Every structure is written in structure tokens, then in C-alpha cells.
XYZ file of C-alpha atoms in Angstrom:
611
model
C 76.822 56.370 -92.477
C 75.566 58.037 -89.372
C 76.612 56.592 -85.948
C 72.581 55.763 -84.222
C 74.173 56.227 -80.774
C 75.302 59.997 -81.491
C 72.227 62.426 -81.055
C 72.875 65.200 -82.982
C 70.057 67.212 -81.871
C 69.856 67.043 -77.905
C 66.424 69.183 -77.232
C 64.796 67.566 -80.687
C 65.211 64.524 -79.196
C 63.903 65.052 -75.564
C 60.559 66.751 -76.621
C 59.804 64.369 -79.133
C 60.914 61.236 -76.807
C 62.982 60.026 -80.014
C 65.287 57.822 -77.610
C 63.575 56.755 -74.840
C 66.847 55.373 -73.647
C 68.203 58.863 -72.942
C 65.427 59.088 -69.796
C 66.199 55.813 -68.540
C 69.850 55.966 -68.345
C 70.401 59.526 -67.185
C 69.155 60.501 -63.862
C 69.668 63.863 -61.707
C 72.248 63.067 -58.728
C 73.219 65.522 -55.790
C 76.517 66.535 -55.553
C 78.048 66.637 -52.045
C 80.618 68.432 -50.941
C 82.161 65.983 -48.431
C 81.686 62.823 -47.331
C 81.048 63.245 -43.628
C 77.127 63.508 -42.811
C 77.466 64.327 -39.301
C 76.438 68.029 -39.518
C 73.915 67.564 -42.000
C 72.087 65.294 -39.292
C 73.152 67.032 -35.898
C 70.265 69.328 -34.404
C 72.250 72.628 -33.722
C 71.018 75.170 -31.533
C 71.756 77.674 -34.693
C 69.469 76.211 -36.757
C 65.650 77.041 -35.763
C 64.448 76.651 -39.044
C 65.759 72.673 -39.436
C 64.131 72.742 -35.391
C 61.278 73.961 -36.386
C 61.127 71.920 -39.332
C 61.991 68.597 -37.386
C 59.085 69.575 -35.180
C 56.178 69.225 -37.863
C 58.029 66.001 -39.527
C 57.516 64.209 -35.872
C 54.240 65.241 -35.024
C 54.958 67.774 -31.997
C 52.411 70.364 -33.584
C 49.470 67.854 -34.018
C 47.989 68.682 -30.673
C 44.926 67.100 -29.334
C 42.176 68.308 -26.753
C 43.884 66.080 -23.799
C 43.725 67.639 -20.197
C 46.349 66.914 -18.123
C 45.099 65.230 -14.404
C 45.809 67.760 -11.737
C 44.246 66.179 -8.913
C 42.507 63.100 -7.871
C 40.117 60.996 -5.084
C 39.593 57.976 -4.785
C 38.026 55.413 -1.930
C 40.002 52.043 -1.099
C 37.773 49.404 1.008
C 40.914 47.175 2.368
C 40.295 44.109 4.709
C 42.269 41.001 6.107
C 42.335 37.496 6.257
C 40.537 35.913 9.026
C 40.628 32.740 8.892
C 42.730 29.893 7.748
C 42.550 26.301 6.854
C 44.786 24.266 5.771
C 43.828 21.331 3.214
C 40.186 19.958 4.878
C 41.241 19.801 8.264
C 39.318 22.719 10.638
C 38.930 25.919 10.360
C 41.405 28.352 12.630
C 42.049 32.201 12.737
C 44.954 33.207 10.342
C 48.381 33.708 11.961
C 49.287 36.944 11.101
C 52.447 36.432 12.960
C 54.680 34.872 10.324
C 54.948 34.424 6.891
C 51.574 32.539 4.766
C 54.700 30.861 3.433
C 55.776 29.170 6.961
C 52.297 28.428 7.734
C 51.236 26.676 4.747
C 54.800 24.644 4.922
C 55.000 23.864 8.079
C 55.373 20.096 8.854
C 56.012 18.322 12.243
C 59.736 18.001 12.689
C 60.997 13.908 12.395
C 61.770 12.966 15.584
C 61.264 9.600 15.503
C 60.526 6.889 12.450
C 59.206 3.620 13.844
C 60.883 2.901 17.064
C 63.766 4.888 16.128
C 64.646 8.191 17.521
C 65.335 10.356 15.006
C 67.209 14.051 14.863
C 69.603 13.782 17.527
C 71.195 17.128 16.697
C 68.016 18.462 18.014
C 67.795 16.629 20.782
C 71.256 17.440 22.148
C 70.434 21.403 21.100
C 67.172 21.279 23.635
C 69.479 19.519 26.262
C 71.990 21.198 26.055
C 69.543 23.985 26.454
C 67.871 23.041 29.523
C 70.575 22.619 31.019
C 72.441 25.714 30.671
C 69.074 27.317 32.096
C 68.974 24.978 34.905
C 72.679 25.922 36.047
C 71.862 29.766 35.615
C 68.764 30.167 37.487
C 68.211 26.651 39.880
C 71.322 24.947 40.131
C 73.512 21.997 39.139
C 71.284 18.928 38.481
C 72.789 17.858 35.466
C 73.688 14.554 36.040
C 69.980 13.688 37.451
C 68.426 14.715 34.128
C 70.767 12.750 32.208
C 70.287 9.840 34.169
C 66.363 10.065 33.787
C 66.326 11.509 29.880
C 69.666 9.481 28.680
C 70.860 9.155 25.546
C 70.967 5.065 24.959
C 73.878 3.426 22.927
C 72.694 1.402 20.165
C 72.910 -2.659 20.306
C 75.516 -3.924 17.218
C 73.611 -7.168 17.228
C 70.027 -5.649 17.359
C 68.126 -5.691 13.818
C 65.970 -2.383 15.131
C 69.273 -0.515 15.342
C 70.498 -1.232 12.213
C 69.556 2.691 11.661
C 72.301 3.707 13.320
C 74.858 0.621 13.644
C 74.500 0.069 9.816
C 76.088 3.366 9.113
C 80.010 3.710 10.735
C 79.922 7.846 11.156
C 76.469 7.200 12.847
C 77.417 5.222 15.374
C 80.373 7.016 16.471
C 78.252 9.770 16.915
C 75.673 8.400 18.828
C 78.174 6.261 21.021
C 80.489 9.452 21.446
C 77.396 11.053 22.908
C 76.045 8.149 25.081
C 75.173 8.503 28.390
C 77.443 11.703 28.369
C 74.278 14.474 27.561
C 70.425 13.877 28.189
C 68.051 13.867 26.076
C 66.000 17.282 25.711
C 63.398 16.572 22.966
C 62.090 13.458 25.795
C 62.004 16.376 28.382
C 60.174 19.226 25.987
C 57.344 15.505 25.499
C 56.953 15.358 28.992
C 56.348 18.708 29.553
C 54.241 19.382 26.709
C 52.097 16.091 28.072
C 51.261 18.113 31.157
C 54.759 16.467 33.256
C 56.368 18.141 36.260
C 59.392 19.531 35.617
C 60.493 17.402 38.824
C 59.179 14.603 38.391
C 62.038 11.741 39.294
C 64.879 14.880 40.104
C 66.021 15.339 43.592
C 65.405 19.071 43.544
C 65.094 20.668 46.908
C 61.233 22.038 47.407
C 62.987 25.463 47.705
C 64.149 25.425 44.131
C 60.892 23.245 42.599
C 59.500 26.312 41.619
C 61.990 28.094 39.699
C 62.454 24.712 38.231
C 58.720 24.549 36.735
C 59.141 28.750 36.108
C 62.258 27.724 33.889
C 60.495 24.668 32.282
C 58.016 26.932 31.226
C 60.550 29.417 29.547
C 62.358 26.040 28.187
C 58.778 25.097 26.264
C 58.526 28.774 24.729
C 62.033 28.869 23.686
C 61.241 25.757 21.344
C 57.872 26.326 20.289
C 59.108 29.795 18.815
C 62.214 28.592 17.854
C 60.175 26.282 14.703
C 57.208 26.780 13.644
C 55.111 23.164 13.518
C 51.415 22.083 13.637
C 50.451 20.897 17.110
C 48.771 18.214 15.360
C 51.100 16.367 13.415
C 47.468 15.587 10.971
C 46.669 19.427 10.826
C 48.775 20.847 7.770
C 48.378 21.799 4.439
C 50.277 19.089 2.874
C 48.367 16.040 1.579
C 50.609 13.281 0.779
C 48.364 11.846 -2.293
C 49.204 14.528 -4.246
C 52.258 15.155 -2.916
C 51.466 18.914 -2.604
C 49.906 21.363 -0.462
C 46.259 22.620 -0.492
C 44.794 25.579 1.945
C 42.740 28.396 1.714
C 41.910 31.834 3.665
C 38.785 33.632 4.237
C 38.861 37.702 4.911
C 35.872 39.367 6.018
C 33.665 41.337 3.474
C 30.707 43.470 3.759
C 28.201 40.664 6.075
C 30.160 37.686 4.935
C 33.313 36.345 4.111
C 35.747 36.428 0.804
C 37.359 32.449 0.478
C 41.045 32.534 -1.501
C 41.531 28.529 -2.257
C 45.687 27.806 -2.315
C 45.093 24.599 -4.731
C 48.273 22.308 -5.970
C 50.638 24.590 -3.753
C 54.236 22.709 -4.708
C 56.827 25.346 -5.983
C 58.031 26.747 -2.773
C 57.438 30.370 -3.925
C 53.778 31.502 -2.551
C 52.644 34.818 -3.835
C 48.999 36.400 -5.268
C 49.159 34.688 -8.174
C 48.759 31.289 -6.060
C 45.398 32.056 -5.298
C 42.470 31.997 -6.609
C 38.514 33.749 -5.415
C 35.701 31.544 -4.855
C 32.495 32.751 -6.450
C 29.530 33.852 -3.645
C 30.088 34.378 -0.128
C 30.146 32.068 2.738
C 29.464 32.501 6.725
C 32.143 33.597 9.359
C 33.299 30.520 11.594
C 35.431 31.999 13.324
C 34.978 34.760 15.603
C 37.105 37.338 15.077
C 37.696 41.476 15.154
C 36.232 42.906 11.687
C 39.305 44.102 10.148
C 37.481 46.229 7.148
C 38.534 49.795 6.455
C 37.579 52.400 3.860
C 40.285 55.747 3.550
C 39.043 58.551 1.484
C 42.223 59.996 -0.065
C 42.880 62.840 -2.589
C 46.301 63.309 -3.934
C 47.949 64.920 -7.482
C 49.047 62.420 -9.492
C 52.621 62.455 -11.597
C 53.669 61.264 -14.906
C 54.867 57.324 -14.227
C 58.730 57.321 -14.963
C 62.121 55.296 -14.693
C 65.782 55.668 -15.335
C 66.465 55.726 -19.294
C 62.872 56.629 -20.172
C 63.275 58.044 -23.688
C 62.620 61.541 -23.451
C 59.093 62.607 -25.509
C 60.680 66.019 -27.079
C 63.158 65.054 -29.905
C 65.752 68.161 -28.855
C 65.898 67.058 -24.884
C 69.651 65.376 -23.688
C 68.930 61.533 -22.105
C 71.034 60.227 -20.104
C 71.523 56.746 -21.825
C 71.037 54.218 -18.704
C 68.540 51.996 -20.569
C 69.829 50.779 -24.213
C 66.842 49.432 -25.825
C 68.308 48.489 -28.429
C 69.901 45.069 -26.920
C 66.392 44.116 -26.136
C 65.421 41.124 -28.018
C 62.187 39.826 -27.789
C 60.470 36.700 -29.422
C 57.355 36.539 -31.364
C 56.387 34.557 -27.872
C 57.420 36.355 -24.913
C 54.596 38.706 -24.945
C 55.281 40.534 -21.613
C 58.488 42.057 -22.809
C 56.967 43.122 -25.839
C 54.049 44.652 -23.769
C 56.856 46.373 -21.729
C 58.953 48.121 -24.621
C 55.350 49.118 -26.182
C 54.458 50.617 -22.660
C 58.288 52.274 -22.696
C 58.793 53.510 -26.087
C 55.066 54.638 -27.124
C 52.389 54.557 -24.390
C 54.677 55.901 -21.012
C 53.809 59.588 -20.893
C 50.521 58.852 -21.381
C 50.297 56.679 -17.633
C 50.145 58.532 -14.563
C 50.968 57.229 -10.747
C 48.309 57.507 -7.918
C 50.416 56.273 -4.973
C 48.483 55.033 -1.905
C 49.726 52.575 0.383
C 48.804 49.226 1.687
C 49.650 47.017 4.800
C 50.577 43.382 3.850
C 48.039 40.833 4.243
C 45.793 42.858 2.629
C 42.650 42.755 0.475
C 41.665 46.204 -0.887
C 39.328 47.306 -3.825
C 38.760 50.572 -5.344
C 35.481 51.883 -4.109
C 35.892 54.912 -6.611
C 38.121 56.895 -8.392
C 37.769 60.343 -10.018
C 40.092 62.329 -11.907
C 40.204 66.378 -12.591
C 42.521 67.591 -15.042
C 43.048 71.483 -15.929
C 39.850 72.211 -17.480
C 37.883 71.615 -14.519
C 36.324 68.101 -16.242
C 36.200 65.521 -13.510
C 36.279 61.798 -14.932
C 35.059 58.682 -13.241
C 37.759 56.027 -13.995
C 36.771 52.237 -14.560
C 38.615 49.542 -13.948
C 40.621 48.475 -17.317
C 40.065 44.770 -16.281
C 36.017 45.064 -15.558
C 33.336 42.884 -17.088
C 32.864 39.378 -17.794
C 35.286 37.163 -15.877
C 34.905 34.247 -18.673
C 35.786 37.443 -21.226
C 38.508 36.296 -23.078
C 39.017 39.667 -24.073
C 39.587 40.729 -20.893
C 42.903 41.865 -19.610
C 44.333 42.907 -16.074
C 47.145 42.459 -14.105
C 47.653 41.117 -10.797
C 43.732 39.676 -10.928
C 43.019 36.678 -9.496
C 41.490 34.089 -10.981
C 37.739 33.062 -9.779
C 36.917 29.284 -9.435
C 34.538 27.751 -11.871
C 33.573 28.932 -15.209
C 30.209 30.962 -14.545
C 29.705 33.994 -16.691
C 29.982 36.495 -13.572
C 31.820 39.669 -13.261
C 35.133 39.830 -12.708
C 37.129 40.198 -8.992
C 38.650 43.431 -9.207
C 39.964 43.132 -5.758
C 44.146 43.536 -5.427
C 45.718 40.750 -2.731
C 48.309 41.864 -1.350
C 50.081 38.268 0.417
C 51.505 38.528 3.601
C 55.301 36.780 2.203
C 59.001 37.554 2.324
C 60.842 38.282 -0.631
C 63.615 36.108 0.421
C 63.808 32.882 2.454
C 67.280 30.567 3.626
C 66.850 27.404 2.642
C 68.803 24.396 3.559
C 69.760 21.369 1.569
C 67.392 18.837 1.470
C 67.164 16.356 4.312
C 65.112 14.149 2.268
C 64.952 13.590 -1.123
C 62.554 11.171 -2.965
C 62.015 10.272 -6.913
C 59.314 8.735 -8.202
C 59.830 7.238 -11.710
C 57.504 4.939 -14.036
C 58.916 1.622 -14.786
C 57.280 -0.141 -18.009
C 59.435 -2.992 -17.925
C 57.864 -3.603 -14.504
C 54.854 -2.175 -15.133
C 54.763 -0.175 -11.980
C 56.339 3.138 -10.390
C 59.134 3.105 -8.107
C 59.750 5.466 -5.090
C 63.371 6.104 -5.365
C 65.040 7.494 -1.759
C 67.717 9.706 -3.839
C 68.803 11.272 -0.165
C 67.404 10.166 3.479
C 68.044 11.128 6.758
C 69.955 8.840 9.693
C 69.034 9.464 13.363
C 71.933 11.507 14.207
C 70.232 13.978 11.531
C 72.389 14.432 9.193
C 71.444 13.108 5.258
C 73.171 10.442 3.188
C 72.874 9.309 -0.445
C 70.010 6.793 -0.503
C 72.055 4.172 -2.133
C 74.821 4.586 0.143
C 72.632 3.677 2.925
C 70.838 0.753 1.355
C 74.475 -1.070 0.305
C 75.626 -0.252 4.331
C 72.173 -1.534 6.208
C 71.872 -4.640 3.467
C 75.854 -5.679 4.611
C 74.596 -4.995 8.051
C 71.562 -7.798 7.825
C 73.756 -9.994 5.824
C 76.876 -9.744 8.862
C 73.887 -10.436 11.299
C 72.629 -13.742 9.253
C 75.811 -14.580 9.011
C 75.514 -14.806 5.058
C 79.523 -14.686 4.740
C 80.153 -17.835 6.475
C 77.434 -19.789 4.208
C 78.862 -22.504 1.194
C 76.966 -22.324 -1.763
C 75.817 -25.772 -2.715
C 78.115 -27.610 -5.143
C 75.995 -27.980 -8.111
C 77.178 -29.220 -12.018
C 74.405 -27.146 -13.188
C 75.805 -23.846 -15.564
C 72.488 -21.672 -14.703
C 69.771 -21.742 -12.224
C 66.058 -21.313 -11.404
C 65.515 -17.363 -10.284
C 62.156 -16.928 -8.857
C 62.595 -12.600 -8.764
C 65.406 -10.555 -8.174
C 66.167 -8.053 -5.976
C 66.361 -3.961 -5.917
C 68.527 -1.790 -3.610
C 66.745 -1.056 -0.451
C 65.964 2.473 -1.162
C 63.750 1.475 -4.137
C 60.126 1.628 -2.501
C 57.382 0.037 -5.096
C 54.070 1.492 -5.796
C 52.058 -0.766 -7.264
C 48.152 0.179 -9.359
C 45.288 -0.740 -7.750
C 41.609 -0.064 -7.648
C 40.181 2.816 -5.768
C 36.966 0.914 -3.624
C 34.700 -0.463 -6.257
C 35.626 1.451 -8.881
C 37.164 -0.653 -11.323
C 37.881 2.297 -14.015
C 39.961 4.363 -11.563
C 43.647 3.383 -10.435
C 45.488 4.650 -7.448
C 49.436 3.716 -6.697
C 49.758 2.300 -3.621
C 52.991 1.727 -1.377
C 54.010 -2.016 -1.237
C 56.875 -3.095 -0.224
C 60.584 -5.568 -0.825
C 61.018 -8.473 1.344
C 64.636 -8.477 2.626
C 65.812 -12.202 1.720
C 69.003 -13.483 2.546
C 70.577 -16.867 1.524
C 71.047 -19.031 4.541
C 68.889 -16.551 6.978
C 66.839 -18.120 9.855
C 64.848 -15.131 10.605
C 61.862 -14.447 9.228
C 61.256 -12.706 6.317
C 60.391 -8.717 6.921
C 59.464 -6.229 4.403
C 61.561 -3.130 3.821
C 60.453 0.411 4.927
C 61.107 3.456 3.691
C 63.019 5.571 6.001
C 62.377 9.134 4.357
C 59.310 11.064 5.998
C 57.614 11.513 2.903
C 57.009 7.430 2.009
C 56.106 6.683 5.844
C 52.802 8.185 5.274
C 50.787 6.108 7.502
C 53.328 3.379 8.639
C 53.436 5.033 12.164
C 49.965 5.210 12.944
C 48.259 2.322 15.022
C 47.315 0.444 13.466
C 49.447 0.952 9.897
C 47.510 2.833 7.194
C 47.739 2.456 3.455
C 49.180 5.231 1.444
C 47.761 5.780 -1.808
C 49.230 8.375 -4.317
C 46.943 9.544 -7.385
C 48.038 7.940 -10.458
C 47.870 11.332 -12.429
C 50.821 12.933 -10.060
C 53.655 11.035 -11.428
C 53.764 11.986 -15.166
C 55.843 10.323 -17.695
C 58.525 12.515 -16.751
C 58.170 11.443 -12.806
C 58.322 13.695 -10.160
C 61.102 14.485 -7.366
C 59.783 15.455 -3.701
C 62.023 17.504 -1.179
C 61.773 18.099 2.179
C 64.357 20.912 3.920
C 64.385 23.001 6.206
C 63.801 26.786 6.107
C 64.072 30.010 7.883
C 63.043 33.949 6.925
C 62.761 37.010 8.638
C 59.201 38.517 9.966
C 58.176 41.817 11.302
C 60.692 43.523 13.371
C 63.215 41.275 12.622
C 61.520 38.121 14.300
C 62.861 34.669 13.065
C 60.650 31.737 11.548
C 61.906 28.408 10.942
C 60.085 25.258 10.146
C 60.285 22.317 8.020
C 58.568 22.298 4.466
C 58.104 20.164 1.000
C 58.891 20.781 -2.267
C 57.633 19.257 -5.514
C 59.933 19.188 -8.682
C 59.781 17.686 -12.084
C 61.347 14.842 -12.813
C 64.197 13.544 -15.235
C 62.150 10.627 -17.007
C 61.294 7.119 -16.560
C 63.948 4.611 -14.708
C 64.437 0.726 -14.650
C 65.083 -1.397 -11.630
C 65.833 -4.286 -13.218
C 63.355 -6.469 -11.365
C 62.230 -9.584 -12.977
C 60.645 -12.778 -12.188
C 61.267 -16.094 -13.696
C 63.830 -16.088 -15.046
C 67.543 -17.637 -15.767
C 71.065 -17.336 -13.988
C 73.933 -18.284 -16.296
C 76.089 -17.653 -12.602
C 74.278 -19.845 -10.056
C 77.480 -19.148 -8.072
């Protein structure tokens, strides 16, 4: 019997596909010689032909009819910001002496809150000031300016110090200072009002005028030393959206370019908080025209950074950039833009350096390239065209106001800012939160400040000023009434002092649109003869409008305090200017909040502890 898996007749059986199981289960295999690749792959200089060979497999033949640029002109218009205005209030000339930063920020520094003086660490720094200045130039009258600018010692049984008495490392340091130093923010207001520098001192005549002359110097000291609206109602910052608003106008061709600064919060101002304003409007202000146009030919190079992949296969890199341990998502399209740009598109982008002051506003007038045929090409902008294009792509553009099908602004703003800026902690700190049980939001004081100027934990100082009232009523000395009774009657309870309520009302006679507007605690206390008063807030940003004569409502959008709430800060801040100049002033900061929050305030309601 023959065996059907023996073949007797190889070549028979191949030609006439007899088994068509030979072909599948035979198959032609190389044979190596050792198992290391590494010198079948390596490039060596001793092998043109595998070079040359590499060099058609990657493309480096496949030339195209590409000139290289050799040279290039171009025209930049540039101009500068002229004027400035922050939020609605009037129109000014920009400050090009410190940051846009600093004078978008800047607040008027707390001094006082109510009747209270506030920021006595400032105070004693401008008196202790003055007074250095007085003894180097004039002469010893120390003890004359304390005595008519003191510093007063608070009253332990006076309700309208409970600021300071309320709070133990307050009061030593305002007693410790007491009628020992004078007060120099009181002198810097009189001055500042149009005061003599002399005015109740017993200064010879001799030395009255180096007195005023020093005065003078004393007022220019602080007024450089923080940077603060002279009007404490002209700044950027409105408090019903707890955020800042401005915008700046530069001059252009017979008019003027507006840049609006809308919902300004984050702290960190730069070109990309801007945006144009279609059309032109009038100058206001008068002011020198600041336009330029430079005419500038130059040869551009190849753009290139350290570990740019190398575009011949052959050439040594030096390794600085691994690319490999970049990791993009299918989301974050700017670093996959950048990895196309460095892996495929770099050699193909070329730098035409040309300088630009900051503060700027410059746009390309025209640029044309010659490469080394002689062609000369007139370059576009890659961003050009319909500004509502959602096609359209640029970078650093600024967005134009409205949604008009108009051409695009091509211009590049370059913001007068520092790259870095010292900031402080925060001297205030405020949380709003949305209470559904309540059915209202609560302004939480998470940090405030005390009149000696230093900050304390809101809740901190509302236990310490409610023991104060209550040691003042004389609350600890009262006897509950004996009663058989296991629970009680509870009309509402009570918050901690630093919860400030905002409560929705109507906006006028609109009855579809709701505003939250500050209301207010009253402070009751069993067995209390005084009348009932309402608790303030004691941070700047809730006393919107208490101070003023007579007291103003404050109202904040309902639409600013999200489910999430919202957290306000207020610190101080200081950065460097040209040629090292200083700038400090006082700004806000808007963050997003942690979620909603519960006070715990009801009404009507049951004690099982009457005691």
C-alpha cells in the first residue's frame, strides 16, 4: 500500500500542483549568519552604495522647483496707546509709566472702614517717615507732631472699638503704640487737602520753609511709593461683577483704534485679554501722535532650536530634545500643532527678526520676499479674510467685538506687562456660596483685615468680636428662666458674624430680572438693652457703598456666582518697571469656587435644649 504523504516524484508533483499542500507549508526563509543586526542597520561611511541607496528610499532626490529666500523688505506701521479708561468712568491719557497690569488693578488703599482707622502699619511707616525727614533737614519737632497727629488708644467699653479691643494681639499693638508715634497717613490727608505743613507746630519762621519744602518731598515719597486712583470711584474694578473692565485707545491713521479689557479677573493681563472694536472713534484726548512706519530689509534664516531633528538622514544630532516622551491627547491640539511644526514643517519656516518697543501696536504694511532666482513674492497674511471665517487661523490675533462679517485685525499688540509680579498673601478674602436650603447666597469673609493691618481667619474674628458684645451686655451674668418645658419656640437662628447675606431681588421694574443684594444679620443678644444693630462686613470688597453718605445699596449680578460660587481676593502687589523703577499697589482677584455651602439658618422652628 503506498504511504499518500510520501511524494515519490518531487518536480511531477510541483508542475502539475498534485499537492497543493506542498506550497502552503514550505516557504523560502533567509539564513543569517548571526544574530546581531547592528551592522546590517548602521550607516557606515564605507558603504556609498547602502548611502546612496538610503537616499532614494527617503525622498532626498525628489527635488522640487523651491527657491530659497535670500533677502527681504517689509514696512511695519507701529503706534501706541493714548488713552485709557478704566470701566465707564472718564477718559485719561495712558500711563506709560508702569505696568497696564498696576493700572488696571489699582485700588485705593483701606485706610479706614466706617469710623475705624484702618492699616496702622502704614500709618506708623509715613510717620515714622516724616519724621526722620524732619530731624535731617528742619529739626527736632517730634513730639509736636505727635501731639497734633496722635495715635488714640482704643476704649474697652466702647462698641465702635470692638475692631480692635475684640481681638487681644490687636490691642496690644495699638496700645503699645499709643501716644508714643504720630500718625502719618492724618498728616499725608492734610497735606494732600491743601494744609500747611505748620499748621498747629511751633516751628520757628526761619525753618517754616524747609518744613513745607520737606512736606512736599514727604507727599512724593508716598504717592510713588503705591500706585492708587486719586479718586477712590475712578478704577477699573466694578464691584457687581466682581471684576475689572477698561479699555485703551491708540491713535490710527485720522482716528483712534479702541482695545475693550472686558471681565478682567485672573490677575495675569496679556494680548490675549483684549479684544478690537470694529470702526473708529474720535481722539478725546489730546495727545503727541505716536505713529511710525520703518522700512527695513534684512536676509532671513531658517527658524531653529536646540534638538531640531536634523533634515539629512546621515547628519550627527545632538539629542537635547527626546520626542519621543511627548505624549499628546487626541485634545490638546497645540502640542500636536507643535511636534507637526518640529518633526515635518520646520525647515520649511524662515525668521524675519524686527523689533518692537512694548506698548505697541504694529501691522505689516508689506512684505516681499526674493529668493535665488531673482522671483520677488508678495507675502499675505496667513490669518487674512473674513473675521467670522471659521476657517480662519492665526496666532496672537485679537479678537474683534461683535459678529459682523468684516475683515479680520491683522494688527500684533504688543502689552506693556511684566513677566513676573510679587504678590502678597491675601489681606482679604471673601466666598460667595449658594445656599438652597436658604434659598439665598451667602458672602462668606474666609480672611479679613483688623486695623493694625494685619489679616485673621474670618471665623476667628467673628467668635472674638461676638464674646466681645456679649462681655459688654453682660450676657454671662444673665439666668435663663426656669421653665418645665423640654423644647422651645425659635423664631430664626443665628450665623457667625462673617456670614454676610445676599438676598434676590428685582432690578427697578423689571420683574423677570434678579439682582443679589447685600442685607444684613442683626446682632441679638439674650438679656441686651441696647438696641438692635445690623452686622457689617468688615472686608473692603462687601463695604461697597456702606461708606458713602448717605449708604448705598450694593447689588451683585445674579449670573456671577455660579453653582460652583466664586472666591474674591484682594492683596497686595509689587513688580519692577523700566530701569528698575518699583510699582506697588493694591489689586483683586477673582477665583472659582469649591461648591455650594449651608449656614444652617432657619426660622420657625423647635429647640429640644431651651437651656
Amino acid at each position: 500500500m503506498a504511504d499518500p504523504f510520501v511524494i515519490a516524484d518531487m518536480v511531477a508533483a510541483l508542475s502539475q500542483r498534485l499537492f497543493p499542500t506542498v506550497t502552503l507549508w514550505n516557504r523560502l526563509e533567509a539564513r543569517p549568519r548571526t544574530e546581531n543586526f547592528d551592522q546590517a542597520l548602521s550607516a557606515e561611511i564605507r558603504d556609498p552604495l547602502w548611502m546612496l541607496t538610503r537616499q532614494v528610499q527617503l525622498g532626498e532626490f525628489a527635488g522640487d522647483d523651491a527657491g530659497s529666500p535670500i533677502s527681504a523688505q517689509i514696512r511695519m506701521d507701529t503706534t501706541r496707546f493714548t488713552e485709557f479708561q478704566p470701566a465707564s468712568r472718564p477718559v485719561g491719557a495712558f500711563p506709560h509709566d508702569a505696568p497696564l497690569e498696576a493700572t488696571v488693578e489699582q485700588l485705593v488703599l483701606p485706610f479706614g472702614a466706617a469710623d475705624q482707622k484702618m492699616s496702622l502699619d502704614l500709618r506708623l511707616l509715613m510717620g515714622r517717615r516724616w519724621l526722620r525727614m524732619l530731624a535731617k533737614h528742619v529739626g527736632d519737632f517730634a513730639a509736636d507732631y505727635r501731639k497734633k497727629y496722635p495715635i488714640d488708644a482704643p476704649d474697652a467699653t466702647d462698641e465702635f472699638d470692638a475692631a480692635i479691643v475684640a481681638h487681644q494681639a490687636a490691642w496690644q499693638r495699638v496700645a503699645a503704640v499709643a501716644g508714643r508715634t504720630m500718625d502719618g497717613y492724618e498728616f499725608y490727608r492734610h497735606l494732600a487737602a491743601g494744609g500747611d505743613a505748620v499748621d498747629g507746630i511751633s516751628v520757628p519762621p526761619a525753618q517754616q520753609t524747609a518744613t513745607r519744602d520737606q512736606a512736599a518731598r514727604f507727599v512724593g515719597w508716598f504717592d510713588e511709593l503705591f500706585l492708587q486712583p486719586t479718586d477712590p470711584n475712578d478704577n477699573a474694578w466694578l464691584p457687581e461683577r466682581l471684576e475689572y473692565s477698561f479699555s485703551a485707545t491708540a491713535t490710527e491713521d485720522s482716528a483712534q483704534r479702541r482695545y475693550t479689557g472686558a471681565e478682567y479677573y485672573q490677575g495675569r493681563l496679556d494680548w490675549y485679554s483684549l479684544d478690537v472694536e470694529t470702526g473708529l472713534v474720535a481722539a478725546s484726548v489730546a495727545a503727541p501722535d505716536p505713529r511710525e512706519t520703518t522700512l527695513k530689509s534684512f536676509v532671513p534664516v531658517e527658524v531653529a532650536y536646540e534638538g531640531m531633528p536634523n533634515t539629512r538622514w546621515w547628519t550627527f544630532e545632538d539629542r537635547k530634545t527626546n520626542f519621543g516622551q511627548i505624549t499628546p491627547n487626541t485634545t490638546e491640539l497645540g502640542k500636536l500643532l507643535f511636534i507637526e511644526f518640529a518633526l515635518v514643517y520646520a525647515n520649511d519656516w524662515f525668521l524675519l527678526p524686527h523689533s518692537l518697543p512694548a506698548g505697541s501696536i504694529a501691522d505689516i504694511g508689506g512684505l516681499v520676499v526674493t529668493n535665488v532666482f531673482g522671483e520677488r513674492t508678495w507675502i499675505d497674511a496667513a490669518g487674512s479674510g473674513d473675521d467670522e471665517d471659521w476657517q480662519r487661523w492665526a496666532m496672537f490675533g485679537n479678537s474683534t467685538v461683535g459678529d459682523e462679517s468684516i475683515a479680520a485685525d491683522q494688527s500684533l499688540l504688543i502689552v506693556p506687562t511684566v513677566p513676573k509680579i510679587q504678590e502678597g498673601d491675601p489681606i482679604e478674602e471673601v466666598a460667595l456660596v449658594r445656599d438652597e436650603q436658604a434659598n439665598m447666597v451667602w458672602a462668606v469673609e474666609s480672611s479679613i483685615p483688623l486695623p493694625t493691618g494685619r489679616s485673621v481667619p474670618g471665623r476667628e474674628a467673628a467668635h472674638q468680636t461676638t464674646a466681645f458684645h456679649h462681655g459688654l451686655a453682660g450676657a454671662a451674668s444673665i439666668v435663663p428662666t426656669a421653665s418645665a418645658a423640654n423644647i422651645s419656640y425659635r423664631v430664626m437662628s443665628s450665623v457667625d458674624e462673617n456670614w454676610i447675606p445676599f438676598v434676590p431681588v428685582h432690578v427697578g421694574s423689571n420683574t423677570r430680572e434678579v439682582q443679589l443684594q447685600r442685607a444684613a444679620m442683626p446682632r441679638i443678644i439674650e438679656g441686651d438693652t441696647r438696641p438692635v444693630r445690623k452686622i457689617e462686613p468688615r472686608s473692603t470688597i462687601l463695604r461697597t457703598g456702606l461708606d458713602a453718605t448717605p449708604p448705598e445699596t450694593y447689588h451683585v449680578h445674579e449670573e456671577e456666582v455660579t453653582r460652583a460660587g466664586v472666591r474674591v481676593t484682594m492683596s497686595y502687589q509689587r513688580a519692577r518697571w523700566y530701569g528698575g523703577k518699583t510699582v506697588n499697589w493694591l489689586g483683586a482677584r477673582k477665583w472659582t469656587g469649591r461648591g455650594s455651602g449651608s449656614s444652617g439658618l432657619s426660622f420657625d422652628y423647635l429647640d429640644n435644649d431651651p437651656t
